[in-house]
Amino acid sequence: MKFVHLSDLHLGKRVNGFSMVEDQQYILEQILALVAQVRPDGALLAGDLYDKAVPSAEAVALLDDFLVRLSRLCEVFLISGNHDSPERLAFGGRLMERSGVFVSPVYSGAVTPLTRQDAFGPVQLYLLPFVKPAHVRRCFPDLEINSYNDALAAVLSAMEVDPTQRNILMTHQFVTGAAPCDGEDLSVGGTDQVDGTLFDAFDYVALGHLHSPQAVGRESLRYCGSPLKYSFSEARQEKSLTVVELGPKGQVSVSALPLRPLRDMVELRGSYEALTYRGFYQGTAYPESYVHITLTDEEDIPDAVRKLQVIYPYLMKLTYDNRRTQAAGLGEDWEADEQQSPLELLEAFYAAQNGAAMDDAQRVYAQALLETLEEAERCGH
């Protein structure tokens, strides 16, 4: 039995202010063409189909068209992720089953498997949407559930999976040992991680949640990754469509078909003069790509963004890496520390822009201004 595995479409997403809808439409067309070539028995869509719980009209239309066309090629099985609203995604699910689209309902304490047959016998397919400990705790009030690992252990135990059967699980969680990318919704300190050994009864686990394609512990415990790059931490990744084939019990093969985006995501570094030299960018895909530019000039380039956009119209991000930013601790890899106070963040920003720390008078003025803004926010102004 053959499946394609997809997740983290994030339809409707904006990246650094750019709408990704055109790019998403392009990659979905490519996926449909590949599915038509592969001719799988089913497609496993492992969550985060939308980027927001209340998606835009464009995103809804895009998913609607994709599901209709995909269902003409094979059966479709989908679950909600942490970005989706499980109630909205499951609406009309029982009606869609007539068209070969099977949607995980809102989790209520039980997961009934769907059984499919091939030459080697039955395959049990379990559709488990993204769940939090609070969700699971309501379903199992007699169990002590304090973590995501506790929650998944309770959920999987209640399924009573027969390990002698061929079993597939679709789920949307963060498995310990997997490598996340920037911008993914992960809990501080790894409290949302679950142990991969919880899934030992399953021949293949179709994971969603992390954007980097990867296996965790074993080849058949797998994140397929997002079909597009959604942060510059993914710039060097190769996106793909995962293909899974189940033979007799214990035999699973996994392969990947490359996906080529409408616009790539690249990082460029150098002086303003070097990056605007025609010989640097001519004949490359840089002017048609989403770009993060790091300028190494010691002095800021006036109106740099507008000037660079003449050559790189999809410039998403501009940073400086020079003696001034390095001395202030704000090199190209610097990110704001969530533990810093607003005043500390403002001081760091001031130092990055001016190459020197605030003096006492400026610090007092800044603190007074921040307090005024906080008071206005509390009063609803």
PDB file of C-alpha atoms in Angstrom, residues 62-219:
ATOM      1  CA  LEU A  62      -6.916  27.299  -1.957  1.00  0.00           C
ATOM      2  CA  LEU A  63      -7.447  24.307   0.348  1.00  0.00           C
ATOM      3  CA  ASP A  64     -10.899  23.648  -1.087  1.00  0.00           C
ATOM      4  CA  ASP A  65      -9.543  23.434  -4.636  1.00  0.00           C
ATOM      5  CA  PHE A  66      -6.567  21.319  -3.551  1.00  0.00           C
ATOM      6  CA  LEU A  67      -8.690  18.774  -1.672  1.00  0.00           C
ATOM      7  CA  VAL A  68     -11.180  18.432  -4.519  1.00  0.00           C
ATOM      8  CA  ARG A  69      -8.451  17.752  -7.060  1.00  0.00           C
ATOM      9  CA  LEU A  70      -6.404  15.543  -4.731  1.00  0.00           C
ATOM     10  CA  SER A  71      -9.452  13.404  -3.895  1.00  0.00           C
ATOM     11  CA  ARG A  72      -9.817  12.619  -7.608  1.00  0.00           C
ATOM     12  CA  LEU A  73      -6.359  11.024  -7.518  1.00  0.00           C
ATOM     13  CA  CYS A  74      -6.506   9.073  -4.236  1.00  0.00           C
ATOM     14  CA  GLU A  75      -8.176   8.932  -0.842  1.00  0.00           C
ATOM     15  CA  VAL A  76      -7.277  11.845   1.421  1.00  0.00           C
ATOM     16  CA  PHE A  77      -6.743  11.633   5.189  1.00  0.00           C
ATOM     17  CA  LEU A  78      -6.168  14.806   7.167  1.00  0.00           C
ATOM     18  CA  ILE A  79      -5.787  15.967  10.750  1.00  0.00           C
ATOM     19  CA  SER A  80      -5.721  19.395  12.374  1.00  0.00           C
ATOM     20  CA  GLY A  81      -2.481  20.892  13.664  1.00  0.00           C
ATOM     21  CA  ASN A  82      -1.777  23.491  16.311  1.00  0.00           C
ATOM     22  CA  HIS A  83      -2.365  26.311  13.803  1.00  0.00           C
ATOM     23  CA  ASP A  84      -5.727  24.917  12.682  1.00  0.00           C
ATOM     24  CA  SER A  85      -9.090  25.151  14.365  1.00  0.00           C
ATOM     25  CA  PRO A  86     -10.089  21.477  14.785  1.00  0.00           C
ATOM     26  CA  GLU A  87     -13.774  22.430  14.853  1.00  0.00           C
ATOM     27  CA  ARG A  88     -13.597  24.464  11.635  1.00  0.00           C
ATOM     28  CA  LEU A  89     -11.452  21.921   9.824  1.00  0.00           C
ATOM     29  CA  ALA A  90     -13.748  19.042  10.807  1.00  0.00           C
ATOM     30  CA  PHE A  91     -16.923  20.848   9.685  1.00  0.00           C
ATOM     31  CA  GLY A  92     -18.662  18.756   7.022  1.00  0.00           C
ATOM     32  CA  GLY A  93     -16.200  15.915   7.532  1.00  0.00           C
ATOM     33  CA  ARG A  94     -18.829  13.188   7.475  1.00  0.00           C
ATOM     34  CA  LEU A  95     -20.201  14.547   4.216  1.00  0.00           C
ATOM     35  CA  MET A  96     -16.725  14.687   2.659  1.00  0.00           C
ATOM     36  CA  GLU A  97     -16.170  10.998   3.350  1.00  0.00           C
ATOM     37  CA  ARG A  98     -18.431  10.275   0.386  1.00  0.00           C
ATOM     38  CA  SER A  99     -15.818  11.960  -1.801  1.00  0.00           C
ATOM     39  CA  GLY A 100     -12.913  10.073  -0.233  1.00  0.00           C
ATOM     40  CA  VAL A 101     -11.770  12.846   2.125  1.00  0.00           C
ATOM     41  CA  PHE A 102     -11.472  11.726   5.753  1.00  0.00           C
ATOM     42  CA  VAL A 103     -11.013  14.408   8.426  1.00  0.00           C
ATOM     43  CA  SER A 104     -10.072  13.758  12.043  1.00  0.00           C
ATOM     44  CA  PRO A 105     -12.907  14.915  14.316  1.00  0.00           C
ATOM     45  CA  VAL A 106     -12.223  16.993  17.422  1.00  0.00           C
ATOM     46  CA  TYR A 107     -10.534  14.657  19.912  1.00  0.00           C
ATOM     47  CA  SER A 108     -13.037  13.375  22.484  1.00  0.00           C
ATOM     48  CA  GLY A 109     -11.205  10.458  24.093  1.00  0.00           C
ATOM     49  CA  ALA A 110     -11.224   7.859  21.327  1.00  0.00           C
ATOM     50  CA  VAL A 111      -9.704   7.375  17.868  1.00  0.00           C
ATOM     51  CA  THR A 112     -11.429   4.807  15.671  1.00  0.00           C
ATOM     52  CA  PRO A 113      -9.073   3.455  13.002  1.00  0.00           C
ATOM     53  CA  LEU A 114      -9.918   3.353   9.315  1.00  0.00           C
ATOM     54  CA  THR A 115      -9.178  -0.059   7.799  1.00  0.00           C
ATOM     55  CA  ARG A 116      -7.821  -0.460   4.282  1.00  0.00           C
ATOM     56  CA  GLN A 117      -6.885  -3.696   2.493  1.00  0.00           C
ATOM     57  CA  ASP A 118      -4.128  -4.669   0.086  1.00  0.00           C
ATOM     58  CA  ALA A 119      -2.517  -7.933  -1.031  1.00  0.00           C
ATOM     59  CA  PHE A 120      -0.841  -8.341   2.375  1.00  0.00           C
ATOM     60  CA  GLY A 121      -3.992  -7.848   4.441  1.00  0.00           C
ATOM     61  CA  PRO A 122      -5.462  -4.967   6.453  1.00  0.00           C
ATOM     62  CA  VAL A 123      -3.822  -1.667   7.328  1.00  0.00           C
ATOM     63  CA  GLN A 124      -5.169   0.251  10.337  1.00  0.00           C
ATOM     64  CA  LEU A 125      -4.984   4.009   9.894  1.00  0.00           C
ATOM     65  CA  TYR A 126      -5.305   6.217  12.997  1.00  0.00           C
ATOM     66  CA  LEU A 127      -6.026   9.948  12.622  1.00  0.00           C
ATOM     67  CA  LEU A 128      -4.969  11.813  15.769  1.00  0.00           C
ATOM     68  CA  PRO A 129      -5.235  15.632  15.663  1.00  0.00           C
ATOM     69  CA  PHE A 130      -2.967  17.931  17.656  1.00  0.00           C
ATOM     70  CA  VAL A 131      -3.805  17.635  21.359  1.00  0.00           C
ATOM     71  CA  LYS A 132      -2.639  19.474  24.469  1.00  0.00           C
ATOM     72  CA  PRO A 133      -2.526  18.047  28.002  1.00  0.00           C
ATOM     73  CA  ALA A 134      -5.572  20.142  28.931  1.00  0.00           C
ATOM     74  CA  HIS A 135      -7.594  18.534  26.112  1.00  0.00           C
ATOM     75  CA  VAL A 136      -6.623  15.027  27.149  1.00  0.00           C
ATOM     76  CA  ARG A 137      -7.089  15.672  30.872  1.00  0.00           C
ATOM     77  CA  ARG A 138     -10.798  16.335  30.322  1.00  0.00           C
ATOM     78  CA  CYS A 139     -11.160  12.952  28.616  1.00  0.00           C
ATOM     79  CA  PHE A 140      -9.267  11.005  31.289  1.00  0.00           C
ATOM     80  CA  PRO A 141     -10.045  12.707  34.637  1.00  0.00           C
ATOM     81  CA  ASP A 142      -8.707   9.742  36.637  1.00  0.00           C
ATOM     82  CA  LEU A 143      -5.214   9.930  35.107  1.00  0.00           C
ATOM     83  CA  GLU A 144      -2.411  12.250  36.148  1.00  0.00           C
ATOM     84  CA  ILE A 145      -1.567  14.194  32.997  1.00  0.00           C
ATOM     85  CA  ASN A 146       0.968  16.980  33.466  1.00  0.00           C
ATOM     86  CA  SER A 147       2.897  16.992  30.208  1.00  0.00           C
ATOM     87  CA  TYR A 148       2.517  16.374  26.499  1.00  0.00           C
ATOM     88  CA  ASN A 149       4.243  13.040  26.989  1.00  0.00           C
ATOM     89  CA  ASP A 150       1.679  12.051  29.637  1.00  0.00           C
ATOM     90  CA  ALA A 151      -1.109  13.159  27.310  1.00  0.00           C
ATOM     91  CA  LEU A 152       0.124  11.182  24.302  1.00  0.00           C
ATOM     92  CA  ALA A 153       0.752   8.110  26.462  1.00  0.00           C
ATOM     93  CA  ALA A 154      -2.866   8.231  27.681  1.00  0.00           C
ATOM     94  CA  VAL A 155      -4.257   8.782  24.184  1.00  0.00           C
ATOM     95  CA  LEU A 156      -2.259   5.969  22.589  1.00  0.00           C
ATOM     96  CA  SER A 157      -3.012   3.571  25.436  1.00  0.00           C
ATOM     97  CA  ALA A 158      -6.742   4.169  24.970  1.00  0.00           C
ATOM     98  CA  MET A 159      -6.425   3.264  21.279  1.00  0.00           C
ATOM     99  CA  GLU A 160      -5.501  -0.322  22.196  1.00  0.00           C
ATOM    100  CA  VAL A 161      -3.420  -0.734  19.043  1.00  0.00           C
ATOM    101  CA  ASP A 162      -2.699  -4.309  17.985  1.00  0.00           C
ATOM    102  CA  PRO A 163       1.071  -4.396  17.287  1.00  0.00           C
ATOM    103  CA  THR A 164       0.713  -7.546  15.169  1.00  0.00           C
ATOM    104  CA  GLN A 165      -1.281  -5.574  12.588  1.00  0.00           C
ATOM    105  CA  ARG A 166       0.121  -3.052  10.120  1.00  0.00           C
ATOM    106  CA  ASN A 167      -0.616   0.315  11.709  1.00  0.00           C
ATOM    107  CA  ILE A 168      -0.204   3.896  10.521  1.00  0.00           C
ATOM    108  CA  LEU A 169      -0.563   6.911  12.800  1.00  0.00           C
ATOM    109  CA  MET A 170      -1.011  10.512  11.718  1.00  0.00           C
ATOM    110  CA  THR A 171      -0.213  12.998  14.464  1.00  0.00           C
ATOM    111  CA  HIS A 172       1.007  16.549  14.944  1.00  0.00           C
ATOM    112  CA  GLN A 173       3.469  16.720  17.854  1.00  0.00           C
ATOM    113  CA  PHE A 174       7.110  17.519  18.660  1.00  0.00           C
ATOM    114  CA  VAL A 175       9.056  14.270  19.107  1.00  0.00           C
ATOM    115  CA  THR A 176      12.164  14.418  21.313  1.00  0.00           C
ATOM    116  CA  GLY A 177      15.332  14.484  19.253  1.00  0.00           C
ATOM    117  CA  ALA A 178      13.842  16.221  16.232  1.00  0.00           C
ATOM    118  CA  ALA A 179      15.406  19.446  14.940  1.00  0.00           C
ATOM    119  CA  PRO A 180      13.088  22.484  14.848  1.00  0.00           C
ATOM    120  CA  CYS A 181      13.426  25.583  12.655  1.00  0.00           C
ATOM    121  CA  ASP A 182      12.995  29.246  13.511  1.00  0.00           C
ATOM    122  CA  GLY A 183       9.424  30.469  13.832  1.00  0.00           C
ATOM    123  CA  GLU A 184       7.872  27.144  14.819  1.00  0.00           C
ATOM    124  CA  ASP A 185       5.529  27.230  17.817  1.00  0.00           C
ATOM    125  CA  LEU A 186       7.470  25.313  20.457  1.00  0.00           C
ATOM    126  CA  SER A 187       7.192  25.509  24.216  1.00  0.00           C
ATOM    127  CA  VAL A 188       9.967  26.952  26.368  1.00  0.00           C
ATOM    128  CA  GLY A 189      12.208  24.252  27.839  1.00  0.00           C
ATOM    129  CA  GLY A 190      10.882  21.521  25.553  1.00  0.00           C
ATOM    130  CA  THR A 191       7.778  20.839  27.654  1.00  0.00           C
ATOM    131  CA  ASP A 192       5.847  19.980  24.481  1.00  0.00           C
ATOM    132  CA  GLN A 193       8.178  17.110  23.537  1.00  0.00           C
ATOM    133  CA  VAL A 194       7.029  13.489  23.436  1.00  0.00           C
ATOM    134  CA  ASP A 195       9.107  10.322  23.511  1.00  0.00           C
ATOM    135  CA  GLY A 196       9.394   8.499  20.203  1.00  0.00           C
ATOM    136  CA  THR A 197       9.082   5.108  21.918  1.00  0.00           C
ATOM    137  CA  LEU A 198       5.393   5.888  22.484  1.00  0.00           C
ATOM    138  CA  PHE A 199       4.875   5.095  18.792  1.00  0.00           C
ATOM    139  CA  ASP A 200       6.514   1.653  18.734  1.00  0.00           C
ATOM    140  CA  ALA A 201       3.251  -0.114  17.821  1.00  0.00           C
ATOM    141  CA  PHE A 202       3.037   1.799  14.517  1.00  0.00           C
ATOM    142  CA  ASP A 203       4.730   0.734  11.301  1.00  0.00           C
ATOM    143  CA  TYR A 204       4.717   4.309  10.014  1.00  0.00           C
ATOM    144  CA  VAL A 205       4.102   7.565  11.895  1.00  0.00           C
ATOM    145  CA  ALA A 206       3.219  10.491   9.635  1.00  0.00           C
ATOM    146  CA  LEU A 207       4.301  13.481  11.687  1.00  0.00           C
ATOM    147  CA  GLY A 208       3.491  17.136  11.237  1.00  0.00           C
ATOM    148  CA  HIS A 209       4.619  20.236  13.159  1.00  0.00           C
ATOM    149  CA  LEU A 210       8.306  20.654  12.240  1.00  0.00           C
ATOM    150  CA  HIS A 211       9.244  22.164   8.879  1.00  0.00           C
ATOM    151  CA  SER A 212      12.495  20.286   8.315  1.00  0.00           C
ATOM    152  CA  PRO A 213      12.082  16.872   6.620  1.00  0.00           C
ATOM    153  CA  GLN A 214      13.651  14.292   8.928  1.00  0.00           C
ATOM    154  CA  ALA A 215      13.362  10.885  10.531  1.00  0.00           C
ATOM    155  CA  VAL A 216      13.455  10.650  14.323  1.00  0.00           C
ATOM    156  CA  GLY A 217      15.076   7.527  15.725  1.00  0.00           C
ATOM    157  CA  ARG A 218      13.890   5.314  12.888  1.00  0.00           C
ATOM    158  CA  GLU A 219      13.178   5.938   9.213  1.00  0.00           C
TER     159      GLU A 219
END
